[in-house]
Amino acid sequence: MTETAIAQVKGRRVWDSRGRPTVEAEVRLTGGAVGRAIAPAGASRGRGEAVDLRDGGDRFGGFDVQTAVAHVNGEIATALCGADAAGQEAVDRILVDLDGTPDKGRLGGNALIAVSMAVAHAAAAAAGEPLWRHLGGEKPGRMPVPQVQIFGGGAHAGRRVDIQDFMVVALAADSFCQALEWTAEVYRAAGRLMEQAGTLQGVADEGGYWPVFATNEEGLETLVRAIEDAGFVPGEQIAVCLDVAASQLGGGGRYRLGLEGREMDSDGLGEMLAGWIERYPIVSIEDPLAEDDEEGFIRFTRAVGGKVQVVGDDFLVTDAGRVRRAAAVGACNAVLVKPNQAGTLSEARAALEAARAAGWGTIVSARSGETEDVTIVHLAVGWDAGQIKVGSFARSERMAKWNEGLRIEESLGPAARFAGREPFP
Ligand code: 2PG
Ligand code: MG
């Protein structure tokens, strides 16, 4: 324990992929090991997420994090000094108790998650292991199958189209490395199609092409064409995943597709999506309905859950209690795990374990505001999530994660096992 006792916790302000301030934490142990991590930030946020503490005011659009950083350097550092970094759950319990609020609004979920992840890195460093191995123990987890965005939309692209993420998943690839190779070809093919159509206008927040489409469905058509143009069989080799992020489309059972000037109720939206599932090679749909529409989630999961993965993001906000409740009533069959929605690693892991216990799929996910931090890749492998979602195949805050996955797969050597089709119904 003396080697792994926390000697110093330091916070600093760094910058994320949107040029906004964010919190970095650095943890030093008595034995000299150091861990460092950076909090990400969402744009389409669930109401039940841990609070992302911002300073407000005029500076940097109100997004500054001086208060959260001061909490890391002050109260949090004091509370953690002397604690054993090897005991992640006890450390996270100290953080949660110190904050003392149900939504982590006092110290800030951004302050807490940066520290929680930095502690994990420090403990792994002290053990002389990469984080994924440290978390996974003896049995190495599978290399997760990546859901990769090709077109961005929704809150990540000025609501140019309503659907937020048009993604591909290379489920027939035989390795993580090959899945990225296939995805790279699809990304290029999609860019060529946009160029030919005269609609190539750069990229959205997560690196997917800016979605210049007349309808939401045109995004799907273009995606399938891109898979074909890249030389793959849609559905068989490479399938489609969507994040509708439907909380952004309305609530209270009413939804509005701004691009198409259409309004519909919960069943109308569910039927539209079910129609897409019939016509396109879709294997996963995230947040098909709004976070307040549990009934809609139940009906949608009943209708299509046998065929596709129904993922809760804003709806479940990486909360074990919500996952258990949703599983009990049959809403969703998979959870998106975003550590900063929970606020600590232990709580994020608990949400993942609750989903696993329910027989659900699990996807470790980045946020739309990211950095060079690659912790989530280690979590996906170490926790054996089976799936990972990081955004698109451009911009280094995304590529850093894909590249870290390549390094992990290489170091696993012959023991590496790619999740491929396994996670999908
Ligand atoms: C999501 C994420 C990533 P954000 O909705 O799944 O695409 O977006 O980080 O803005 O919540
Ligand atoms: Mg989402």
Short mmCIF file of C-alpha atoms and ligand atoms in Angstrom, two decimals:
data_model
loop_
_atom_site.label_atom_id
_atom_site.label_comp_id
_atom_site.label_asym_id
_atom_site.label_seq_id
_atom_site.Cartn_x
_atom_site.Cartn_y
_atom_site.Cartn_z
CA MET A 1 0.00 0.00 0.00
CA THR A 2 2.82 2.48 0.77
CA GLU A 3 3.85 2.43 -2.90
CA THR A 4 0.31 3.09 -4.09
CA ALA A 5 -0.73 5.72 -1.54
CA ILE A 6 -1.81 8.95 -3.21
CA ALA A 7 0.82 11.61 -2.54
CA GLN A 8 -0.38 14.42 -4.77
CA VAL A 9 -3.42 15.36 -6.85
CA LYS A 10 -3.11 18.23 -9.26
CA GLY A 11 -5.71 19.81 -11.53
CA ARG A 12 -5.15 22.05 -14.50
CA ARG A 13 -7.19 23.59 -17.26
CA VAL A 14 -6.53 22.20 -20.73
CA TRP A 15 -8.55 22.50 -23.99
CA ASP A 16 -10.82 20.07 -25.80
CA SER A 17 -11.59 19.34 -29.45
CA ARG A 18 -14.14 22.17 -29.62
CA GLY A 19 -11.56 24.64 -28.27
CA ARG A 20 -13.35 24.73 -24.93
CA PRO A 21 -11.71 24.49 -21.51
CA THR A 22 -11.76 21.16 -19.72
CA VAL A 23 -10.30 19.58 -16.58
CA GLU A 24 -7.10 17.54 -16.51
CA ALA A 25 -6.07 15.71 -13.35
CA GLU A 26 -2.66 14.33 -12.48
CA VAL A 27 -2.18 11.91 -9.60
CA ARG A 28 1.21 11.05 -8.13
CA LEU A 29 1.72 8.09 -5.79
CA THR A 30 4.28 7.74 -3.01
CA GLY A 31 6.16 5.13 -5.05
CA GLY A 32 6.56 7.64 -7.88
CA ALA A 33 3.92 6.33 -10.29
CA VAL A 34 1.92 9.02 -12.09
CA GLY A 35 -1.49 8.91 -13.80
CA ARG A 36 -3.13 11.59 -15.86
CA ALA A 37 -6.57 11.95 -17.43
CA ILE A 38 -8.81 14.57 -19.05
CA ALA A 39 -12.57 14.98 -18.71
CA PRO A 40 -14.54 14.89 -22.00
CA ALA A 41 -17.74 16.88 -22.61
CA GLY A 42 -21.05 16.15 -24.30
CA ALA A 43 -23.21 18.41 -26.47
CA SER A 44 -26.35 16.26 -26.54
CA ARG A 45 -26.53 15.64 -22.83
CA GLY A 46 -29.00 13.59 -20.86
CA ARG A 47 -30.81 15.39 -18.05
CA GLY A 48 -29.69 12.75 -15.57
CA GLU A 49 -25.96 13.11 -16.25
CA ALA A 50 -23.45 14.15 -13.60
CA VAL A 51 -23.12 17.95 -13.73
CA ASP A 52 -20.42 19.32 -16.01
CA LEU A 53 -19.38 22.25 -13.80
CA ARG A 54 -18.74 25.42 -15.81
CA ASP A 55 -17.97 28.90 -14.55
CA GLY A 56 -20.58 30.74 -16.63
CA GLY A 57 -20.15 34.42 -17.40
CA ASP A 58 -18.60 35.83 -20.58
CA ARG A 59 -15.24 34.13 -20.55
CA PHE A 60 -14.97 31.40 -23.22
CA GLY A 61 -18.71 31.44 -23.70
CA GLY A 62 -19.24 30.54 -20.05
CA PHE A 63 -17.41 27.22 -20.52
CA ASP A 64 -14.41 27.93 -18.29
CA VAL A 65 -13.63 25.35 -15.60
CA GLN A 66 -11.60 27.32 -13.06
CA THR A 67 -13.97 26.36 -10.25
CA ALA A 68 -13.79 22.64 -11.08
CA VAL A 69 -9.98 22.83 -11.36
CA ALA A 70 -9.82 24.63 -8.01
CA HIS A 71 -11.88 21.81 -6.47
CA VAL A 72 -9.32 19.27 -7.74
CA ASN A 73 -6.42 21.25 -6.31
CA GLY A 74 -8.26 22.00 -3.07
CA GLU A 75 -10.85 19.76 -1.44
CA ILE A 76 -10.32 16.72 -3.64
CA ALA A 77 -6.53 16.72 -3.26
CA THR A 78 -6.86 17.03 0.51
CA ALA A 79 -9.43 14.24 0.75
CA LEU A 80 -7.50 11.79 -1.42
CA CYS A 81 -4.00 12.26 -0.04
CA GLY A 82 -2.99 9.03 1.69
CA ALA A 83 -5.77 6.95 0.08
CA ASP A 84 -4.76 3.75 -1.71
CA ALA A 85 -4.91 4.24 -5.49
CA ALA A 86 -5.10 0.45 -5.90
CA GLY A 87 -8.56 0.53 -4.30
CA GLN A 88 -10.51 2.30 -7.05
CA GLU A 89 -13.92 1.74 -5.48
CA ALA A 90 -12.86 3.18 -2.13
CA VAL A 91 -11.30 6.17 -3.87
CA ASP A 92 -14.46 6.76 -5.90
CA ARG A 93 -16.57 6.44 -2.76
CA ILE A 94 -14.48 9.21 -1.15
CA LEU A 95 -15.10 11.38 -4.21
CA VAL A 96 -18.84 10.74 -4.24
CA ASP A 97 -19.22 11.34 -0.49
CA LEU A 98 -17.08 14.46 -0.61
CA ASP A 99 -19.29 15.93 -3.33
CA GLY A 100 -22.36 14.98 -1.35
CA THR A 101 -24.96 15.83 -4.01
CA PRO A 102 -27.02 13.38 -6.11
CA ASP A 103 -25.86 14.99 -9.37
CA LYS A 104 -22.23 15.81 -8.44
CA GLY A 105 -23.08 19.45 -8.91
CA ARG A 106 -21.00 20.73 -6.01
CA LEU A 107 -17.50 19.63 -7.05
CA GLY A 108 -18.42 18.88 -10.68
CA GLY A 109 -18.68 15.58 -12.51
CA ASN A 110 -15.89 16.85 -14.77
CA ALA A 111 -13.55 17.31 -11.78
CA LEU A 112 -14.49 13.90 -10.35
CA ILE A 113 -14.14 11.85 -13.53
CA ALA A 114 -10.76 13.36 -14.40
CA VAL A 115 -9.47 12.46 -10.93
CA SER A 116 -11.11 9.03 -10.90
CA MET A 117 -9.53 8.11 -14.24
CA ALA A 118 -6.14 9.58 -13.27
CA VAL A 119 -6.15 7.42 -10.12
CA ALA A 120 -6.77 4.32 -12.27
CA HIS A 121 -3.87 5.25 -14.54
CA ALA A 122 -1.59 5.82 -11.56
CA ALA A 123 -2.51 2.45 -10.04
CA ALA A 124 -1.84 0.70 -13.36
CA ALA A 125 1.49 2.50 -13.69
CA ALA A 126 2.45 1.44 -10.16
CA ALA A 127 1.65 -2.17 -11.11
CA GLY A 128 3.77 -1.77 -14.24
CA GLU A 129 0.80 -2.69 -16.44
CA PRO A 130 -1.19 -0.97 -19.16
CA LEU A 131 -4.56 0.14 -17.81
CA TRP A 132 -6.58 -2.36 -19.87
CA ARG A 133 -4.66 -5.27 -18.38
CA HIS A 134 -4.80 -3.83 -14.89
CA LEU A 135 -8.59 -3.57 -15.13
CA GLY A 136 -9.12 -6.90 -16.83
CA GLY A 137 -6.98 -9.04 -14.59
CA GLU A 138 -5.93 -12.50 -15.74
CA LYS A 139 -8.49 -12.96 -18.52
CA PRO A 140 -7.95 -10.47 -21.34
CA GLY A 141 -11.12 -8.83 -22.66
CA ARG A 142 -12.17 -8.92 -26.30
CA MET A 143 -11.09 -6.22 -28.72
CA PRO A 144 -14.28 -4.19 -29.04
CA VAL A 145 -16.06 -3.84 -32.37
CA PRO A 146 -16.03 -0.14 -33.27
CA GLN A 147 -19.14 1.87 -34.19
CA VAL A 148 -17.67 4.60 -36.39
CA GLN A 149 -19.52 7.73 -37.45
CA ILE A 150 -19.49 8.58 -41.17
CA PHE A 151 -21.95 11.50 -41.15
CA GLY A 152 -22.45 13.75 -38.13
CA GLY A 153 -25.76 15.49 -37.48
CA GLY A 154 -28.06 16.78 -34.78
CA ALA A 155 -26.39 18.84 -32.07
CA HIS A 156 -22.98 18.09 -33.60
CA ALA A 157 -23.75 19.72 -36.95
CA GLY A 158 -25.98 22.72 -36.27
CA ARG A 159 -29.01 20.39 -36.62
CA ARG A 160 -28.40 20.29 -40.38
CA VAL A 161 -30.09 16.86 -40.25
CA ASP A 162 -32.08 15.44 -37.34
CA ILE A 163 -30.34 12.09 -36.88
CA GLN A 164 -27.16 12.65 -34.87
CA ASP A 165 -24.84 9.76 -35.80
CA PHE A 166 -24.85 7.76 -39.03
CA MET A 167 -22.34 5.02 -38.24
CA VAL A 168 -20.88 1.83 -39.68
CA VAL A 169 -19.76 -1.29 -37.89
CA ALA A 170 -17.39 -3.73 -39.61
CA LEU A 171 -18.81 -6.80 -37.91
CA ALA A 172 -17.35 -9.36 -40.33
CA ALA A 173 -13.79 -8.11 -39.94
CA ASP A 174 -11.52 -10.58 -38.22
CA SER A 175 -9.66 -8.08 -36.07
CA PHE A 176 -9.88 -4.55 -34.70
CA CYS A 177 -7.11 -3.63 -37.12
CA GLN A 178 -9.08 -4.92 -40.10
CA ALA A 179 -12.27 -3.24 -38.88
CA LEU A 180 -10.44 0.09 -39.01
CA GLU A 181 -9.06 -0.69 -42.49
CA TRP A 182 -12.56 -1.39 -43.79
CA THR A 183 -13.95 1.68 -42.08
CA ALA A 184 -11.22 3.86 -43.59
CA GLU A 185 -12.32 2.74 -47.06
CA VAL A 186 -15.97 3.49 -46.31
CA TYR A 187 -15.09 6.92 -44.92
CA ARG A 188 -13.14 7.72 -48.10
CA ALA A 189 -15.93 6.41 -50.31
CA ALA A 190 -18.49 8.55 -48.47
CA GLY A 191 -16.27 11.59 -48.96
CA ARG A 192 -16.05 10.85 -52.69
CA LEU A 193 -19.83 10.56 -52.93
CA MET A 194 -20.27 13.91 -51.19
CA GLU A 195 -17.68 15.46 -53.47
CA GLN A 196 -19.40 14.12 -56.61
CA ALA A 197 -22.73 15.44 -55.37
CA GLY A 198 -21.14 18.83 -54.70
CA THR A 199 -22.03 18.53 -51.02
CA LEU A 200 -18.62 18.10 -49.41
CA GLN A 201 -18.55 20.84 -46.79
CA GLY A 202 -16.05 19.65 -44.20
CA VAL A 203 -16.76 17.74 -41.04
CA ALA A 204 -18.97 17.96 -37.95
CA ASP A 205 -17.91 17.86 -34.27
CA GLU A 206 -16.84 14.21 -34.25
CA GLY A 207 -15.13 14.20 -37.65
CA GLY A 208 -18.03 12.74 -39.67
CA TYR A 209 -18.89 14.59 -42.89
CA TRP A 210 -21.13 17.62 -42.57
CA PRO A 211 -24.52 16.19 -43.57
CA VAL A 212 -25.80 18.04 -46.62
CA PHE A 213 -28.86 15.89 -47.29
CA ALA A 214 -32.41 16.73 -48.35
CA THR A 215 -33.90 14.15 -45.98
CA ASN A 216 -32.64 12.08 -43.06
CA GLU A 217 -33.16 8.94 -45.10
CA GLU A 218 -30.81 10.27 -47.80
CA GLY A 219 -28.08 9.96 -45.16
CA LEU A 220 -28.88 6.26 -44.86
CA GLU A 221 -28.97 5.75 -48.64
CA THR A 222 -25.62 7.48 -49.03
CA LEU A 223 -24.13 5.42 -46.24
CA VAL A 224 -25.17 2.15 -47.86
CA ARG A 225 -23.82 3.33 -51.21
CA ALA A 226 -20.52 4.24 -49.55
CA ILE A 227 -20.26 0.72 -48.09
CA GLU A 228 -20.88 -0.74 -51.57
CA ASP A 229 -18.52 1.67 -53.32
CA ALA A 230 -15.81 0.68 -50.86
CA GLY A 231 -16.28 -2.92 -52.04
CA PHE A 232 -18.18 -4.39 -49.11
CA VAL A 233 -21.51 -6.15 -48.78
CA PRO A 234 -23.85 -3.99 -46.67
CA GLY A 235 -25.30 -5.91 -43.76
CA GLU A 236 -23.07 -8.89 -44.25
CA GLN A 237 -19.62 -7.38 -43.89
CA ILE A 238 -20.39 -3.86 -42.77
CA ALA A 239 -23.65 -2.84 -41.14
CA VAL A 240 -25.22 0.44 -40.09
CA CYS A 241 -25.76 1.89 -36.60
CA LEU A 242 -27.72 5.05 -35.80
CA ASP A 243 -27.82 7.39 -32.84
CA VAL A 244 -31.13 9.22 -33.15
CA ALA A 245 -30.44 11.21 -29.96
CA ALA A 246 -34.21 11.68 -29.88
CA SER A 247 -34.23 13.80 -26.71
CA GLN A 248 -33.02 16.54 -29.06
CA LEU A 249 -36.12 16.11 -31.25
CA GLY A 250 -38.68 16.81 -28.58
CA GLY A 251 -40.19 15.25 -25.49
CA GLY A 252 -43.47 14.65 -23.81
CA GLY A 253 -44.25 12.13 -26.54
CA ARG A 254 -43.93 14.65 -29.42
CA TYR A 255 -41.08 14.67 -31.91
CA ARG A 256 -40.15 17.10 -34.68
CA LEU A 257 -37.92 16.37 -37.65
CA GLY A 258 -36.80 19.90 -38.51
CA LEU A 259 -35.21 18.92 -41.83
CA GLU A 260 -38.43 17.44 -43.14
CA GLY A 261 -40.84 19.76 -41.36
CA ARG A 262 -42.61 16.72 -39.90
CA GLU A 263 -44.04 16.21 -36.45
CA MET A 264 -44.96 12.85 -35.00
CA ASP A 265 -45.76 11.08 -31.77
CA SER A 266 -43.78 8.36 -30.10
CA ASP A 267 -45.34 5.56 -32.18
CA GLY A 268 -44.90 7.54 -35.38
CA LEU A 269 -41.18 7.90 -34.72
CA GLY A 270 -40.92 4.25 -33.72
CA GLU A 271 -42.68 3.18 -36.93
CA MET A 272 -40.46 5.37 -39.08
CA LEU A 273 -37.36 3.79 -37.51
CA ALA A 274 -38.83 0.28 -37.79
CA GLY A 275 -39.36 1.00 -41.50
CA TRP A 276 -35.71 1.97 -41.82
CA ILE A 277 -34.71 -1.26 -40.08
CA GLU A 278 -36.69 -3.16 -42.77
CA ARG A 279 -35.10 -1.29 -45.66
CA TYR A 280 -31.51 -0.73 -44.50
CA PRO A 281 -28.90 -3.01 -42.92
CA ILE A 282 -29.26 -1.48 -39.46
CA VAL A 283 -28.03 -3.51 -36.48
CA SER A 284 -28.14 -0.91 -33.70
CA ILE A 285 -30.26 2.17 -32.85
CA GLU A 286 -29.34 4.43 -29.95
CA ASP A 287 -31.82 6.70 -28.16
CA PRO A 288 -34.62 6.04 -30.68
CA LEU A 289 -36.91 7.96 -28.32
CA ALA A 290 -36.51 10.78 -25.84
CA GLU A 291 -35.16 10.28 -22.32
CA ASP A 292 -38.62 10.94 -20.84
CA ASP A 293 -40.38 8.40 -23.09
CA GLU A 294 -39.98 5.10 -21.23
CA GLU A 295 -43.24 3.77 -22.65
CA GLY A 296 -41.99 4.50 -26.14
CA PHE A 297 -38.74 2.68 -25.39
CA ILE A 298 -40.65 -0.35 -24.13
CA ARG A 299 -42.88 -0.50 -27.24
CA PHE A 300 -39.94 0.03 -29.59
CA THR A 301 -37.80 -2.62 -27.89
CA ARG A 302 -40.72 -5.05 -27.98
CA ALA A 303 -41.17 -4.38 -31.72
CA VAL A 304 -37.55 -4.53 -32.94
CA GLY A 305 -35.39 -5.66 -30.00
CA GLY A 306 -35.18 -9.20 -31.38
CA LYS A 307 -33.62 -7.92 -34.59
CA VAL A 308 -31.49 -4.95 -33.56
CA GLN A 309 -29.66 -3.55 -30.61
CA VAL A 310 -31.68 -0.82 -28.86
CA VAL A 311 -29.23 1.37 -26.96
CA GLY A 312 -29.97 3.73 -24.09
CA ASP A 313 -27.71 6.77 -23.81
CA ASP A 314 -29.49 9.94 -22.57
CA PHE A 315 -32.21 7.56 -21.37
CA LEU A 316 -29.90 5.61 -19.03
CA VAL A 317 -27.02 8.08 -18.45
CA THR A 318 -24.59 5.33 -17.39
CA ASP A 319 -26.57 4.73 -14.20
CA ALA A 320 -26.78 1.18 -12.81
CA GLY A 321 -30.14 1.87 -11.15
CA ARG A 322 -31.68 3.10 -14.39
CA VAL A 323 -30.22 0.14 -16.29
CA ARG A 324 -31.78 -2.32 -13.83
CA ARG A 325 -35.12 -0.56 -14.00
CA ALA A 326 -35.09 -0.45 -17.81
CA ALA A 327 -34.14 -4.13 -17.94
CA ALA A 328 -37.02 -5.00 -15.60
CA VAL A 329 -39.58 -3.29 -17.82
CA GLY A 330 -38.02 -4.30 -21.15
CA ALA A 331 -36.89 -0.88 -22.34
CA CYS A 332 -33.62 -1.20 -24.39
CA ASN A 333 -31.33 -4.18 -24.70
CA ALA A 334 -27.98 -2.36 -24.55
CA VAL A 335 -26.34 0.49 -22.66
CA LEU A 336 -23.96 3.20 -23.77
CA VAL A 337 -21.32 3.66 -21.08
CA LYS A 338 -19.92 7.18 -20.85
CA PRO A 339 -17.80 7.48 -17.71
CA ASN A 340 -18.39 11.22 -17.35
CA GLN A 341 -22.16 10.74 -17.33
CA ALA A 342 -21.66 8.78 -14.11
CA GLY A 343 -18.85 10.89 -12.65
CA THR A 344 -16.59 8.08 -11.41
CA LEU A 345 -15.13 4.96 -12.98
CA SER A 346 -16.66 2.67 -10.37
CA GLU A 347 -20.17 3.95 -11.08
CA ALA A 348 -19.63 3.62 -14.83
CA ARG A 349 -18.43 0.07 -14.33
CA ALA A 350 -21.46 -0.69 -12.16
CA ALA A 351 -23.75 0.44 -15.00
CA LEU A 352 -21.87 -1.81 -17.40
CA GLU A 353 -22.06 -4.78 -15.02
CA ALA A 354 -25.79 -4.21 -14.45
CA ALA A 355 -26.30 -4.35 -18.23
CA ARG A 356 -24.19 -7.47 -18.54
CA ALA A 357 -26.18 -9.13 -15.76
CA ALA A 358 -29.37 -8.38 -17.73
CA GLY A 359 -27.88 -10.03 -20.82
CA TRP A 360 -27.60 -6.67 -22.57
CA GLY A 361 -24.97 -5.35 -24.96
CA THR A 362 -22.46 -2.82 -23.64
CA ILE A 363 -20.75 -0.02 -25.56
CA VAL A 364 -18.06 2.18 -24.04
CA SER A 365 -18.37 5.63 -25.58
CA ALA A 366 -16.48 8.88 -26.01
CA ARG A 367 -18.20 12.29 -26.02
CA SER A 368 -18.53 14.82 -28.81
CA GLY A 369 -16.03 17.04 -26.95
CA GLU A 370 -12.85 14.99 -26.65
CA THR A 371 -9.09 15.24 -26.28
CA GLU A 372 -6.00 13.11 -26.74
CA ASP A 373 -7.07 11.12 -23.67
CA VAL A 374 -7.42 7.43 -24.59
CA THR A 375 -8.73 6.03 -21.30
CA ILE A 376 -12.00 4.77 -22.79
CA VAL A 377 -10.19 2.35 -25.10
CA HIS A 378 -8.57 0.74 -22.06
CA LEU A 379 -11.95 0.57 -20.34
CA ALA A 380 -13.58 -1.08 -23.36
CA VAL A 381 -10.93 -3.83 -23.44
CA GLY A 382 -10.36 -4.13 -19.68
CA TRP A 383 -14.09 -4.35 -18.94
CA ASP A 384 -14.69 -6.58 -21.98
CA ALA A 385 -17.47 -4.31 -23.24
CA GLY A 386 -17.49 -5.83 -26.72
CA GLN A 387 -18.21 -2.51 -28.44
CA ILE A 388 -16.72 0.97 -28.57
CA LYS A 389 -17.98 4.28 -29.99
CA VAL A 390 -15.54 7.10 -30.50
CA GLY A 391 -16.91 9.31 -33.29
CA SER A 392 -15.59 9.34 -36.81
CA PHE A 393 -12.44 8.39 -38.69
CA ALA A 394 -10.84 11.85 -38.78
CA ARG A 395 -9.47 14.42 -36.29
CA SER A 396 -6.81 13.34 -33.86
CA GLU A 397 -8.98 13.34 -30.73
CA ARG A 398 -10.79 10.41 -32.47
CA MET A 399 -7.81 8.80 -34.20
CA ALA A 400 -5.86 8.77 -30.91
CA LYS A 401 -8.41 6.27 -29.62
CA TRP A 402 -8.39 4.08 -32.72
CA ASN A 403 -4.59 4.08 -32.71
CA GLU A 404 -4.48 3.11 -29.02
CA GLY A 405 -6.75 0.17 -29.88
CA LEU A 406 -4.23 -0.95 -32.49
CA ARG A 407 -1.45 -0.88 -29.91
CA ILE A 408 -3.52 -2.90 -27.45
CA GLU A 409 -4.47 -5.48 -30.08
CA GLU A 410 -0.82 -5.81 -31.08
CA SER A 411 0.31 -6.32 -27.50
CA LEU A 412 -2.38 -8.97 -26.97
CA GLY A 413 -0.80 -10.89 -29.83
CA PRO A 414 -2.39 -14.30 -30.51
CA ALA A 415 -4.56 -13.87 -27.39
CA ALA A 416 -6.44 -11.03 -29.13
CA ARG A 417 -10.06 -11.88 -29.84
CA PHE A 418 -12.23 -9.48 -31.85
CA ALA A 419 -15.86 -9.18 -30.75
CA GLY A 420 -17.09 -8.90 -34.37
CA ARG A 421 -20.74 -9.98 -34.69
CA GLU A 422 -21.02 -11.37 -31.17
CA PRO A 423 -22.65 -8.31 -29.56
CA PHE A 424 -25.54 -8.03 -32.04
CA PRO A 425 -28.92 -9.76 -31.84
C1 2PG B 1 -23.80 10.62 -28.04
C2 2PG B 1 -22.49 11.39 -27.96
C3 2PG B 1 -21.46 10.86 -28.90
P1 2PG B 1 -22.50 13.76 -26.92
O1 2PG B 1 -24.88 11.20 -28.06
O2 2PG B 1 -23.78 9.40 -28.04
O3 2PG B 1 -21.91 10.79 -30.23
O4 2PG B 1 -22.69 12.76 -28.15
O5 2PG B 1 -21.15 13.55 -26.36
O6 2PG B 1 -22.67 15.15 -27.50
O7 2PG B 1 -23.57 13.43 -25.93
MG MG B 2 -25.99 9.18 -27.97
#
